[in-house]
Short mmCIF file of C-alpha atoms in Angstrom, two decimals:
data_model
loop_
_atom_site.label_atom_id
_atom_site.label_comp_id
_atom_site.label_asym_id
_atom_site.label_seq_id
_atom_site.Cartn_x
_atom_site.Cartn_y
_atom_site.Cartn_z
CA GLN C 1 9.81 1.73 -176.12
CA VAL C 2 7.11 4.02 -174.93
CA GLN C 3 4.48 2.84 -172.62
CA LEU C 4 1.25 4.21 -171.55
CA VAL C 5 -0.30 3.03 -167.92
CA GLU C 6 -3.64 3.11 -166.64
CA SER C 7 -4.34 3.15 -163.49
CA GLY C 8 -7.98 4.64 -161.32
CA GLY C 9 -10.38 1.29 -162.73
CA GLY C 10 -12.31 -0.17 -159.36
CA LEU C 11 -16.10 -0.85 -158.54
CA VAL C 12 -18.19 2.02 -157.79
CA GLN C 13 -22.24 1.59 -156.93
CA PRO C 14 -24.40 3.62 -160.10
CA GLY C 15 -24.53 7.65 -159.83
CA GLY C 16 -19.84 6.64 -158.22
CA SER C 17 -17.22 8.37 -159.44
CA LEU C 18 -13.36 7.91 -160.45
CA ARG C 19 -11.06 9.44 -161.23
CA LEU C 20 -8.82 7.37 -164.57
CA SER C 21 -5.70 8.14 -165.07
CA CYS C 22 -2.18 7.15 -168.11
CA VAL C 23 0.83 8.42 -168.02
CA VAL C 24 3.10 7.86 -171.45
CA SER C 25 6.55 7.38 -171.14
CA GLY C 26 8.75 9.07 -173.73
CA SER C 27 9.31 12.75 -174.49
CA ILE C 28 7.45 13.48 -177.07
CA PHE C 29 3.77 13.28 -175.25
CA SER C 30 2.23 16.91 -175.63
CA MET C 31 3.07 16.19 -179.38
CA TYR C 32 -0.05 13.41 -179.32
CA THR C 33 -3.87 12.76 -179.61
CA MET C 34 -4.47 10.86 -176.20
CA GLY C 35 -7.78 9.16 -175.97
CA TRP C 36 -9.52 6.77 -174.36
CA TYR C 37 -11.70 3.44 -175.07
CA ARG C 38 -13.83 1.50 -173.29
CA GLN C 39 -14.55 -2.23 -174.56
CA ALA C 40 -17.69 -3.69 -172.84
CA PRO C 41 -18.19 -7.74 -173.18
CA GLY C 42 -19.23 -8.90 -176.32
CA LYS C 43 -19.00 -5.19 -177.68
CA ARG C 44 -16.98 -3.83 -179.91
CA ARG C 45 -13.91 -1.35 -178.12
CA GLU C 46 -15.43 2.90 -178.23
CA LEU C 47 -13.85 6.11 -178.50
CA VAL C 48 -15.54 6.79 -175.54
CA ALA C 49 -13.02 10.80 -175.60
CA SER C 50 -9.68 12.27 -176.62
CA ILE C 51 -7.84 15.54 -175.62
CA SER C 52 -5.52 16.37 -179.11
CA SER C 53 -2.15 18.08 -178.58
CA LEU C 54 -4.23 21.46 -178.88
CA GLY C 55 -6.59 20.64 -175.99
CA ASP C 56 -9.56 19.97 -178.34
CA THR C 57 -11.39 17.14 -177.31
CA ILE C 58 -14.03 15.26 -177.77
CA SER C 59 -16.61 11.98 -176.64
CA ALA C 60 -19.44 9.87 -177.31
CA ASP C 61 -22.97 11.17 -176.87
CA SER C 62 -23.24 8.77 -174.47
CA VAL C 63 -21.05 10.50 -172.01
CA LYS C 64 -21.08 13.85 -173.01
CA GLY C 65 -21.76 15.96 -169.62
CA ARG C 66 -20.98 13.15 -167.77
CA PHE C 67 -17.27 12.64 -168.02
CA THR C 68 -14.50 14.94 -169.15
CA ILE C 69 -10.73 14.42 -170.41
CA SER C 70 -8.14 16.72 -169.50
CA ARG C 71 -3.99 16.14 -170.27
CA ASP C 72 -1.29 17.27 -168.48
CA ASN C 73 1.77 17.84 -171.07
CA ALA C 74 4.25 18.64 -167.52
CA LYS C 75 3.65 15.38 -166.27
CA ASN C 76 2.79 13.20 -169.26
CA THR C 77 -0.65 11.93 -167.98
CA VAL C 78 -4.61 12.06 -169.90
CA SER C 79 -7.16 11.78 -166.86
CA LEU C 80 -10.82 10.75 -167.21
CA GLN C 81 -12.93 12.34 -165.23
CA MET C 82 -15.69 10.35 -164.78
CA ASN C 83 -19.86 11.36 -162.55
CA SER C 84 -22.68 10.03 -162.63
CA LEU C 85 -21.46 6.92 -163.22
CA LYS C 86 -24.52 4.09 -164.28
CA PRO C 87 -24.28 0.35 -165.09
CA GLU C 88 -24.03 0.71 -168.92
CA ASP C 89 -20.05 2.06 -168.87
CA THR C 90 -19.15 -0.62 -166.69
CA ALA C 91 -16.33 -2.60 -169.34
CA VAL C 92 -12.39 -2.18 -169.95
CA TYR C 93 -11.37 1.16 -170.06
CA TYR C 94 -7.89 1.47 -172.64
CA CYS C 95 -5.51 4.37 -173.12
CA ASN C 96 -4.45 4.87 -176.45
CA ALA C 97 -2.01 7.18 -178.28
CA LYS C 98 -1.85 8.47 -181.41
CA TYR C 99 0.71 10.46 -183.38
CA LEU C 100 1.09 10.43 -187.34
CA SER C 101 1.90 6.46 -187.64
CA PHE C 102 2.56 5.75 -183.87
CA ASP C 103 -0.33 4.31 -182.59
CA ASN C 104 0.05 2.52 -179.01
CA TRP C 105 -2.28 1.02 -176.43
CA GLY C 106 -1.90 0.72 -173.19
CA GLN C 107 -3.61 -2.69 -170.61
CA GLY C 108 -6.71 -1.21 -169.60
CA THR C 109 -8.55 -1.20 -166.59
CA GLN C 110 -11.43 -3.02 -164.77
CA VAL C 111 -14.60 -0.14 -163.90
CA THR C 112 -17.43 -2.23 -162.79
CA VAL C 113 -20.44 0.42 -162.32
CA SER C 114 -22.28 -1.60 -160.18
CA SER C 115 -24.53 -2.06 -157.12
#
């Protein structure tokens, strides 16, 4: 069974930085399209950024220039570097792995941006 385990969330002041990581079990990590999603209270889950198996990335307009997604296939890890954080970035962040009909989620990690 494939598992996704996120880490790196926490409380940070506006303008600060956090780095989220997601480690994926299994042997075909390099074939997954990996994504970071977030869900704020009372809102729908939304895509933050994703990275394909070839390394192509897309990002939500709200995070462009501030967040960077990357992957390390040797470590089965996808990361999200978040800079210049804003209060509106507060949410539970989820890691996602997709390949053909496979679509799996991590348990989520809380990010709170507040002074």
